[in-house]
């Protein structure tokens, strides 16, 4: 079975600075998807960024980028120019590529605080 | 499109009561899932469905029941509520193979007293 580990329960960053959230996963599959979700105090789950395992190029969405290291099974999220609105819980998630095993497997989350 | 609609948003139950959390999506997604979120535990899968008439258990299925008679609807039933079921519940849906992950409902905060 696949597992996802987020080793940082809480992180803090100064506004306008850069922060990196860590995520590692365990799988025997070669094709899969990885995601970062943001959960602000409103409770809504918001998809931040996604990565297909067969693509070596790291995904980027505006101020958010990932460092995907397939061999190391690592998928970290970098937030540049942090803003107060980035304060939230961040969840790393894994999804098998196909078949019936298409559920999301989540890490336990990292709570990010942004200091003004 | 409404996306994924969950009702109610908040609910208080007494121990032993039963209730149904409603979930509907209008995106013609094959996959639908129910998760519960507890502090420090992330989101854990309760039950899921890969299509109408097909359901299966996730990581924490005890005390919950589901059915999927249509593509759009995937209700979650609490058979006899217990304080351990106090949690935030999320319904989510997705296409079968999708880089776009799952679309989540806004969640239900359930308290069992």
PDB file of N, CA and C in Angstrom, chain A residues 6-98:
ATOM      1  N   UNK A   6       4.390  13.637   5.624  1.00  0.00           N
ATOM      2  CA  UNK A   6       4.773  15.040   5.745  1.00  0.00           C
ATOM      3  C   UNK A   6       5.391  15.188   7.121  1.00  0.00           C
ATOM      4  N   UNK A   7       6.672  15.448   7.146  1.00  0.00           N
ATOM      5  CA  UNK A   7       7.427  15.384   8.409  1.00  0.00           C
ATOM      6  C   UNK A   7       7.389  16.680   9.198  1.00  0.00           C
ATOM      7  N   UNK A   8       6.817  17.728   8.632  1.00  0.00           N
ATOM      8  CA  UNK A   8       6.777  19.028   9.303  1.00  0.00           C
ATOM      9  C   UNK A   8       5.331  19.360   9.694  1.00  0.00           C
ATOM     10  N   UNK A   9       4.941  19.139  10.948  1.00  0.00           N
ATOM     11  CA  UNK A   9       3.563  19.448  11.337  1.00  0.00           C
ATOM     12  C   UNK A   9       3.257  20.949  11.225  1.00  0.00           C
ATOM     13  N   UNK A  10       4.262  21.777  11.498  1.00  0.00           N
ATOM     14  CA  UNK A  10       4.063  23.225  11.433  1.00  0.00           C
ATOM     15  C   UNK A  10       5.299  23.889  10.831  1.00  0.00           C
ATOM     16  N   UNK A  11       5.037  24.942  10.055  1.00  0.00           N
ATOM     17  CA  UNK A  11       6.112  25.762   9.488  1.00  0.00           C
ATOM     18  C   UNK A  11       5.704  27.217   9.601  1.00  0.00           C
ATOM     19  N   UNK A  12       6.719  28.069   9.609  1.00  0.00           N
ATOM     20  CA  UNK A  12       6.460  29.498   9.666  1.00  0.00           C
ATOM     21  C   UNK A  12       7.368  30.212   8.673  1.00  0.00           C
ATOM     22  N   UNK A  13       6.838  31.262   8.056  1.00  0.00           N
ATOM     23  CA  UNK A  13       7.626  32.017   7.077  1.00  0.00           C
ATOM     24  C   UNK A  13       7.301  33.497   7.216  1.00  0.00           C
ATOM     25  N   UNK A  14       8.276  34.325   6.934  1.00  0.00           N
ATOM     26  CA  UNK A  14       8.054  35.764   6.932  1.00  0.00           C
ATOM     27  C   UNK A  14       7.429  36.157   5.592  1.00  0.00           C
ATOM     28  N   UNK A  15       6.524  37.091   5.654  1.00  0.00           N
ATOM     29  CA  UNK A  15       5.912  37.591   4.426  1.00  0.00           C
ATOM     30  C   UNK A  15       6.994  38.001   3.437  1.00  0.00           C
ATOM     31  N   UNK A  16       6.781  37.648   2.155  1.00  0.00           N
ATOM     32  CA  UNK A  16       7.670  37.946   1.038  1.00  0.00           C
ATOM     33  C   UNK A  16       8.857  36.981   0.920  1.00  0.00           C
ATOM     34  N   UNK A  17       9.043  36.127   1.906  1.00  0.00           N
ATOM     35  CA  UNK A  17      10.142  35.168   1.817  1.00  0.00           C
ATOM     36  C   UNK A  17       9.661  33.852   1.207  1.00  0.00           C
ATOM     37  N   UNK A  18      10.605  32.915   1.080  1.00  0.00           N
ATOM     38  CA  UNK A  18      10.336  31.625   0.453  1.00  0.00           C
ATOM     39  C   UNK A  18      10.337  30.524   1.495  1.00  0.00           C
ATOM     40  N   UNK A  19       9.438  29.579   1.331  1.00  0.00           N
ATOM     41  CA  UNK A  19       9.349  28.442   2.253  1.00  0.00           C
ATOM     42  C   UNK A  19       9.163  27.167   1.444  1.00  0.00           C
ATOM     43  N   UNK A  20       9.713  26.081   1.960  1.00  0.00           N
ATOM     44  CA  UNK A  20       9.585  24.778   1.304  1.00  0.00           C
ATOM     45  C   UNK A  20       8.965  23.773   2.256  1.00  0.00           C
ATOM     46  N   UNK A  21       7.906  23.137   1.806  1.00  0.00           N
ATOM     47  CA  UNK A  21       7.216  22.103   2.585  1.00  0.00           C
ATOM     48  C   UNK A  21       7.618  20.735   2.030  1.00  0.00           C
ATOM     49  N   UNK A  22       7.917  19.820   2.921  1.00  0.00           N
ATOM     50  CA  UNK A  22       8.431  18.518   2.512  1.00  0.00           C
ATOM     51  C   UNK A  22       7.336  17.470   2.418  1.00  0.00           C
ATOM     52  N   UNK A  23       7.548  16.531   1.506  1.00  0.00           N
ATOM     53  CA  UNK A  23       6.635  15.400   1.354  1.00  0.00           C
ATOM     54  C   UNK A  23       7.419  14.232   0.773  1.00  0.00           C
ATOM     55  N   UNK A  24       7.300  13.095   1.403  1.00  0.00           N
ATOM     56  CA  UNK A  24       7.858  11.872   0.832  1.00  0.00           C
ATOM     57  C   UNK A  24       6.753  10.845   0.734  1.00  0.00           C
ATOM     58  N   UNK A  25       6.925   9.888  -0.134  1.00  0.00           N
ATOM     59  CA  UNK A  25       5.884   8.885  -0.344  1.00  0.00           C
ATOM     60  C   UNK A  25       6.549   7.541  -0.612  1.00  0.00           C
ATOM     61  N   UNK A  26       5.759   6.525  -0.453  1.00  0.00           N
ATOM     62  CA  UNK A  26       6.259   5.182  -0.691  1.00  0.00           C
ATOM     63  C   UNK A  26       5.311   4.469  -1.649  1.00  0.00           C
ATOM     64  N   UNK A  27       5.849   3.929  -2.722  1.00  0.00           N
ATOM     65  CA  UNK A  27       5.038   3.215  -3.692  1.00  0.00           C
ATOM     66  C   UNK A  27       5.925   2.282  -4.496  1.00  0.00           C
ATOM     67  N   UNK A  28       5.315   1.259  -5.038  1.00  0.00           N
ATOM     68  CA  UNK A  28       6.021   0.366  -5.951  1.00  0.00           C
ATOM     69  C   UNK A  28       5.583   0.615  -7.395  1.00  0.00           C
ATOM     70  N   UNK A  29       4.674   1.574  -7.574  1.00  0.00           N
ATOM     71  CA  UNK A  29       4.183   1.874  -8.906  1.00  0.00           C
ATOM     72  C   UNK A  29       5.140   2.812  -9.632  1.00  0.00           C
ATOM     73  N   UNK A  30       5.080   2.780 -10.943  1.00  0.00           N
ATOM     74  CA  UNK A  30       5.938   3.668 -11.729  1.00  0.00           C
ATOM     75  C   UNK A  30       5.172   4.868 -12.286  1.00  0.00           C
ATOM     76  N   UNK A  31       3.870   4.727 -12.415  1.00  0.00           N
ATOM     77  CA  UNK A  31       3.041   5.819 -12.925  1.00  0.00           C
ATOM     78  C   UNK A  31       2.030   6.218 -11.861  1.00  0.00           C
ATOM     79  N   UNK A  32       1.973   7.515 -11.580  1.00  0.00           N
ATOM     80  CA  UNK A  32       1.061   8.007 -10.557  1.00  0.00           C
ATOM     81  C   UNK A  32       1.015   9.521 -10.651  1.00  0.00           C
ATOM     82  N   UNK A  33       0.107  10.099  -9.873  1.00  0.00           N
ATOM     83  CA  UNK A  33       0.002  11.555  -9.781  1.00  0.00           C
ATOM     84  C   UNK A  33       0.321  11.982  -8.353  1.00  0.00           C
ATOM     85  N   UNK A  34       0.840  13.180  -8.239  1.00  0.00           N
ATOM     86  CA  UNK A  34       1.072  13.781  -6.931  1.00  0.00           C
ATOM     87  C   UNK A  34       0.445  15.160  -6.903  1.00  0.00           C
ATOM     88  N   UNK A  35      -0.073  15.523  -5.752  1.00  0.00           N
ATOM     89  CA  UNK A  35      -0.792  16.792  -5.623  1.00  0.00           C
ATOM     90  C   UNK A  35      -0.412  17.482  -4.312  1.00  0.00           C
ATOM     91  N   UNK A  36      -0.552  18.794  -4.338  1.00  0.00           N
ATOM     92  CA  UNK A  36      -0.567  19.584  -3.120  1.00  0.00           C
ATOM     93  C   UNK A  36      -1.920  20.292  -3.045  1.00  0.00           C
ATOM     94  N   UNK A  37      -2.588  20.115  -1.889  1.00  0.00           N
ATOM     95  CA  UNK A  37      -3.836  20.800  -1.633  1.00  0.00           C
ATOM     96  C   UNK A  37      -3.620  21.798  -0.496  1.00  0.00           C
ATOM     97  N   UNK A  38      -4.321  22.910  -0.607  1.00  0.00           N
ATOM     98  CA  UNK A  38      -4.314  23.948   0.426  1.00  0.00           C
ATOM     99  C   UNK A  38      -5.670  23.959   1.107  1.00  0.00           C
ATOM    100  N   UNK A  39      -5.660  24.040   2.442  1.00  0.00           N
ATOM    101  CA  UNK A  39      -6.908  24.148   3.189  1.00  0.00           C
ATOM    102  C   UNK A  39      -6.841  25.366   4.101  1.00  0.00           C
ATOM    103  N   UNK A  40      -7.412  26.482   3.681  1.00  0.00           N
ATOM    104  CA  UNK A  40      -7.446  27.674   4.535  1.00  0.00           C
ATOM    105  C   UNK A  40      -8.456  27.490   5.658  1.00  0.00           C
ATOM    106  N   UNK A  41      -8.549  28.455   6.570  1.00  0.00           N
ATOM    107  CA  UNK A  41      -9.511  28.340   7.676  1.00  0.00           C
ATOM    108  C   UNK A  41     -10.957  28.135   7.222  1.00  0.00           C
ATOM    109  N   UNK A  42     -11.270  28.501   5.998  1.00  0.00           N
ATOM    110  CA  UNK A  42     -12.619  28.272   5.476  1.00  0.00           C
ATOM    111  C   UNK A  42     -12.945  26.791   5.312  1.00  0.00           C
ATOM    112  N   UNK A  43     -11.910  25.947   5.399  1.00  0.00           N
ATOM    113  CA  UNK A  43     -12.072  24.491   5.343  1.00  0.00           C
ATOM    114  C   UNK A  43     -12.094  23.952   3.909  1.00  0.00           C
ATOM    115  N   UNK A  44     -12.242  24.792   2.929  1.00  0.00           N
ATOM    116  CA  UNK A  44     -12.311  24.330   1.551  1.00  0.00           C
ATOM    117  C   UNK A  44     -10.977  23.726   1.127  1.00  0.00           C
ATOM    118  N   UNK A  45     -11.019  22.612   0.418  1.00  0.00           N
ATOM    119  CA  UNK A  45      -9.815  21.978  -0.116  1.00  0.00           C
ATOM    120  C   UNK A  45      -9.560  22.535  -1.511  1.00  0.00           C
ATOM    121  N   UNK A  46      -8.403  23.141  -1.684  1.00  0.00           N
ATOM    122  CA  UNK A  46      -8.075  23.822  -2.936  1.00  0.00           C
ATOM    123  C   UNK A  46      -6.846  23.172  -3.555  1.00  0.00           C
ATOM    124  N   UNK A  47      -6.958  22.741  -4.787  1.00  0.00           N
ATOM    125  CA  UNK A  47      -5.815  22.150  -5.470  1.00  0.00           C
ATOM    126  C   UNK A  47      -4.819  23.246  -5.830  1.00  0.00           C
ATOM    127  N   UNK A  48      -3.576  23.072  -5.387  1.00  0.00           N
ATOM    128  CA  UNK A  48      -2.541  24.080  -5.605  1.00  0.00           C
ATOM    129  C   UNK A  48      -1.698  23.744  -6.830  1.00  0.00           C
ATOM    130  N   UNK A  49      -1.249  22.486  -6.893  1.00  0.00           N
ATOM    131  CA  UNK A  49      -0.329  22.104  -7.958  1.00  0.00           C
ATOM    132  C   UNK A  49      -0.348  20.599  -8.105  1.00  0.00           C
ATOM    133  N   UNK A  50      -0.008  20.106  -9.284  1.00  0.00           N
ATOM    134  CA  UNK A  50      -0.083  18.668  -9.584  1.00  0.00           C
ATOM    135  C   UNK A  50       1.126  18.286 -10.431  1.00  0.00           C
ATOM    136  N   UNK A  51       1.453  17.007 -10.345  1.00  0.00           N
ATOM    137  CA  UNK A  51       2.613  16.488 -11.061  1.00  0.00           C
ATOM    138  C   UNK A  51       2.321  15.071 -11.529  1.00  0.00           C
ATOM    139  N   UNK A  52       2.640  14.811 -12.779  1.00  0.00           N
ATOM    140  CA  UNK A  52       2.566  13.438 -13.287  1.00  0.00           C
ATOM    141  C   UNK A  52       3.935  12.795 -13.113  1.00  0.00           C
ATOM    142  N   UNK A  53       3.967  11.591 -12.621  1.00  0.00           N
ATOM    143  CA  UNK A  53       5.244  10.960 -12.288  1.00  0.00           C
ATOM    144  C   UNK A  53       6.140  10.736 -13.494  1.00  0.00           C
ATOM    145  N   UNK A  54       5.565  10.534 -14.666  1.00  0.00           N
ATOM    146  CA  UNK A  54       6.387  10.247 -15.833  1.00  0.00           C
ATOM    147  C   UNK A  54       7.013  11.506 -16.420  1.00  0.00           C
ATOM    148  N   UNK A  55       6.593  12.675 -15.930  1.00  0.00           N
ATOM    149  CA  UNK A  55       7.184  13.926 -16.404  1.00  0.00           C
ATOM    150  C   UNK A  55       8.324  14.336 -15.479  1.00  0.00           C
ATOM    151  N   UNK A  56       9.496  14.489 -16.013  1.00  0.00           N
ATOM    152  CA  UNK A  56      10.640  14.869 -15.185  1.00  0.00           C
ATOM    153  C   UNK A  56      10.632  16.348 -14.849  1.00  0.00           C
ATOM    154  N   UNK A  57       9.988  17.144 -15.690  1.00  0.00           N
ATOM    155  CA  UNK A  57       9.967  18.579 -15.462  1.00  0.00           C
ATOM    156  C   UNK A  57       9.099  18.898 -14.258  1.00  0.00           C
ATOM    157  N   UNK A  58       9.628  19.729 -13.382  1.00  0.00           N
ATOM    158  CA  UNK A  58       8.886  20.110 -12.188  1.00  0.00           C
ATOM    159  C   UNK A  58       7.742  21.066 -12.536  1.00  0.00           C
ATOM    160  N   UNK A  59       6.591  20.835 -11.930  1.00  0.00           N
ATOM    161  CA  UNK A  59       5.428  21.685 -12.172  1.00  0.00           C
ATOM    162  C   UNK A  59       5.582  23.038 -11.480  1.00  0.00           C
ATOM    163  N   UNK A  60       5.000  24.050 -12.119  1.00  0.00           N
ATOM    164  CA  UNK A  60       5.013  25.409 -11.581  1.00  0.00           C
ATOM    165  C   UNK A  60       3.655  26.049 -11.809  1.00  0.00           C
ATOM    166  N   UNK A  61       3.156  26.717 -10.784  1.00  0.00           N
ATOM    167  CA  UNK A  61       1.915  27.484 -10.882  1.00  0.00           C
ATOM    168  C   UNK A  61       2.141  28.805 -10.162  1.00  0.00           C
ATOM    169  N   UNK A  62       2.489  29.819 -10.930  1.00  0.00           N
ATOM    170  CA  UNK A  62       2.724  31.160 -10.378  1.00  0.00           C
ATOM    171  C   UNK A  62       3.793  31.099  -9.285  1.00  0.00           C
ATOM    172  N   UNK A  63       3.451  31.425  -8.037  1.00  0.00           N
ATOM    173  CA  UNK A  63       4.451  31.438  -6.958  1.00  0.00           C
ATOM    174  C   UNK A  63       4.723  30.057  -6.368  1.00  0.00           C
ATOM    175  N   UNK A  64       4.001  29.062  -6.829  1.00  0.00           N
ATOM    176  CA  UNK A  64       4.130  27.713  -6.290  1.00  0.00           C
ATOM    177  C   UNK A  64       4.891  26.834  -7.280  1.00  0.00           C
ATOM    178  N   UNK A  65       5.847  26.103  -6.782  1.00  0.00           N
ATOM    179  CA  UNK A  65       6.574  25.151  -7.615  1.00  0.00           C
ATOM    180  C   UNK A  65       6.910  23.929  -6.784  1.00  0.00           C
ATOM    181  N   UNK A  66       7.211  22.845  -7.477  1.00  0.00           N
ATOM    182  CA  UNK A  66       7.553  21.615  -6.768  1.00  0.00           C
ATOM    183  C   UNK A  66       8.957  21.180  -7.162  1.00  0.00           C
ATOM    184  N   UNK A  67       9.554  20.417  -6.265  1.00  0.00           N
ATOM    185  CA  UNK A  67      10.797  19.716  -6.548  1.00  0.00           C
ATOM    186  C   UNK A  67      10.477  18.233  -6.481  1.00  0.00           C
ATOM    187  N   UNK A  68      10.321  17.621  -7.645  1.00  0.00           N
ATOM    188  CA  UNK A  68       9.930  16.222  -7.744  1.00  0.00           C
ATOM    189  C   UNK A  68      11.163  15.382  -7.991  1.00  0.00           C
ATOM    190  N   UNK A  69      11.476  14.535  -7.051  1.00  0.00           N
ATOM    191  CA  UNK A  69      12.609  13.627  -7.162  1.00  0.00           C
ATOM    192  C   UNK A  69      12.060  12.202  -7.123  1.00  0.00           C
ATOM    193  N   UNK A  70      11.840  11.624  -8.316  1.00  0.00           N
ATOM    194  CA  UNK A  70      11.158  10.339  -8.387  1.00  0.00           C
ATOM    195  C   UNK A  70      11.943   9.221  -7.711  1.00  0.00           C
ATOM    196  N   UNK A  71      13.221   9.183  -7.940  1.00  0.00           N
ATOM    197  CA  UNK A  71      14.035   8.105  -7.370  1.00  0.00           C
ATOM    198  C   UNK A  71      14.036   8.177  -5.847  1.00  0.00           C
ATOM    199  N   UNK A  72      14.057   9.375  -5.319  1.00  0.00           N
ATOM    200  CA  UNK A  72      14.053   9.570  -3.872  1.00  0.00           C
ATOM    201  C   UNK A  72      12.642   9.551  -3.303  1.00  0.00           C
ATOM    202  N   UNK A  73      11.626   9.515  -4.161  1.00  0.00           N
ATOM    203  CA  UNK A  73      10.219   9.543  -3.761  1.00  0.00           C
ATOM    204  C   UNK A  73       9.950  10.752  -2.879  1.00  0.00           C
ATOM    205  N   UNK A  74      10.334  11.889  -3.417  1.00  0.00           N
ATOM    206  CA  UNK A  74      10.184  13.149  -2.707  1.00  0.00           C
ATOM    207  C   UNK A  74       9.435  14.145  -3.584  1.00  0.00           C
ATOM    208  N   UNK A  75       8.575  14.949  -2.946  1.00  0.00           N
ATOM    209  CA  UNK A  75       7.717  15.876  -3.700  1.00  0.00           C
ATOM    210  C   UNK A  75       7.503  17.112  -2.829  1.00  0.00           C
ATOM    211  N   UNK A  76       8.459  18.005  -2.799  1.00  0.00           N
ATOM    212  CA  UNK A  76       8.372  19.173  -1.930  1.00  0.00           C
ATOM    213  C   UNK A  76       7.716  20.341  -2.657  1.00  0.00           C
ATOM    214  N   UNK A  77       7.073  21.207  -1.890  1.00  0.00           N
ATOM    215  CA  UNK A  77       6.382  22.388  -2.409  1.00  0.00           C
ATOM    216  C   UNK A  77       7.130  23.634  -1.976  1.00  0.00           C
ATOM    217  N   UNK A  78       7.476  24.477  -2.942  1.00  0.00           N
ATOM    218  CA  UNK A  78       8.128  25.747  -2.656  1.00  0.00           C
ATOM    219  C   UNK A  78       7.156  26.879  -2.926  1.00  0.00           C
ATOM    220  N   UNK A  79       6.996  27.737  -1.925  1.00  0.00           N
ATOM    221  CA  UNK A  79       6.149  28.920  -2.068  1.00  0.00           C
ATOM    222  C   UNK A  79       7.071  30.135  -2.044  1.00  0.00           C
ATOM    223  N   UNK A  80       7.084  30.860  -3.125  1.00  0.00           N
ATOM    224  CA  UNK A  80       7.925  32.056  -3.238  1.00  0.00           C
ATOM    225  C   UNK A  80       7.107  33.297  -2.923  1.00  0.00           C
ATOM    226  N   UNK A  81       7.805  34.334  -2.434  1.00  0.00           N
ATOM    227  CA  UNK A  81       7.134  35.609  -2.154  1.00  0.00           C
ATOM    228  C   UNK A  81       5.865  35.379  -1.330  1.00  0.00           C
ATOM    229  N   UNK A  82       6.028  34.729  -0.193  1.00  0.00           N
ATOM    230  CA  UNK A  82       4.883  34.319   0.628  1.00  0.00           C
ATOM    231  C   UNK A  82       3.974  35.501   0.964  1.00  0.00           C
ATOM    232  N   UNK A  83       2.685  35.232   0.929  1.00  0.00           N
ATOM    233  CA  UNK A  83       1.681  36.239   1.236  1.00  0.00           C
ATOM    234  C   UNK A  83       0.844  35.785   2.424  1.00  0.00           C
ATOM    235  N   UNK A  84       0.205  36.756   3.081  1.00  0.00           N
ATOM    236  CA  UNK A  84      -0.604  36.422   4.256  1.00  0.00           C
ATOM    237  C   UNK A  84      -1.684  35.405   3.902  1.00  0.00           C
ATOM    238  N   UNK A  85      -2.183  35.469   2.684  1.00  0.00           N
ATOM    239  CA  UNK A  85      -3.223  34.539   2.254  1.00  0.00           C
ATOM    240  C   UNK A  85      -2.732  33.120   2.036  1.00  0.00           C
ATOM    241  N   UNK A  86      -1.419  32.920   2.110  1.00  0.00           N
ATOM    242  CA  UNK A  86      -0.888  31.562   1.969  1.00  0.00           C
ATOM    243  C   UNK A  86      -0.989  30.776   3.273  1.00  0.00           C
ATOM    244  N   UNK A  87      -1.303  31.454   4.359  1.00  0.00           N
ATOM    245  CA  UNK A  87      -1.439  30.766   5.647  1.00  0.00           C
ATOM    246  C   UNK A  87      -2.579  29.758   5.571  1.00  0.00           C
ATOM    247  N   UNK A  88      -2.249  28.490   5.830  1.00  0.00           N
ATOM    248  CA  UNK A  88      -3.232  27.415   5.661  1.00  0.00           C
ATOM    249  C   UNK A  88      -2.591  26.092   6.054  1.00  0.00           C
ATOM    250  N   UNK A  89      -3.415  25.049   6.061  1.00  0.00           N
ATOM    251  CA  UNK A  89      -2.904  23.675   6.097  1.00  0.00           C
ATOM    252  C   UNK A  89      -2.606  23.260   4.660  1.00  0.00           C
ATOM    253  N   UNK A  90      -1.486  22.581   4.482  1.00  0.00           N
ATOM    254  CA  UNK A  90      -1.120  22.068   3.164  1.00  0.00           C
ATOM    255  C   UNK A  90      -0.998  20.550   3.247  1.00  0.00           C
ATOM    256  N   UNK A  91      -1.670  19.889   2.323  1.00  0.00           N
ATOM    257  CA  UNK A  91      -1.660  18.432   2.280  1.00  0.00           C
ATOM    258  C   UNK A  91      -1.027  17.950   0.984  1.00  0.00           C
ATOM    259  N   UNK A  92      -0.133  17.022   1.127  1.00  0.00           N
ATOM    260  CA  UNK A  92       0.439  16.314  -0.006  1.00  0.00           C
ATOM    261  C   UNK A  92      -0.413  15.073  -0.249  1.00  0.00           C
ATOM    262  N   UNK A  93      -0.644  14.721  -1.499  1.00  0.00           N
ATOM    263  CA  UNK A  93      -1.505  13.577  -1.793  1.00  0.00           C
ATOM    264  C   UNK A  93      -0.980  12.799  -2.991  1.00  0.00           C
ATOM    265  N   UNK A  94      -1.227  11.503  -2.955  1.00  0.00           N
ATOM    266  CA  UNK A  94      -0.785  10.562  -3.991  1.00  0.00           C
ATOM    267  C   UNK A  94      -2.007   9.928  -4.623  1.00  0.00           C
ATOM    268  N   UNK A  95      -1.931   9.710  -5.937  1.00  0.00           N
ATOM    269  CA  UNK A  95      -3.019   9.002  -6.606  1.00  0.00           C
ATOM    270  C   UNK A  95      -2.444   8.030  -7.621  1.00  0.00           C
ATOM    271  N   UNK A  96      -2.884   6.788  -7.554  1.00  0.00           N
ATOM    272  CA  UNK A  96      -2.469   5.812  -8.550  1.00  0.00           C
ATOM    273  C   UNK A  96      -2.971   6.226  -9.923  1.00  0.00           C
ATOM    274  N   UNK A  97      -2.283   5.776 -10.939  1.00  0.00           N
ATOM    275  CA  UNK A  97      -2.563   6.259 -12.295  1.00  0.00           C
ATOM    276  C   UNK A  97      -3.852   5.704 -12.865  1.00  0.00           C
ATOM    277  N   UNK A  98      -4.184   4.467 -12.569  1.00  0.00           N
ATOM    278  CA  UNK A  98      -5.356   3.914 -13.215  1.00  0.00           C
ATOM    279  C   UNK A  98      -5.963   2.775 -12.446  1.00  0.00           C
TER     280      UNK A  98
END
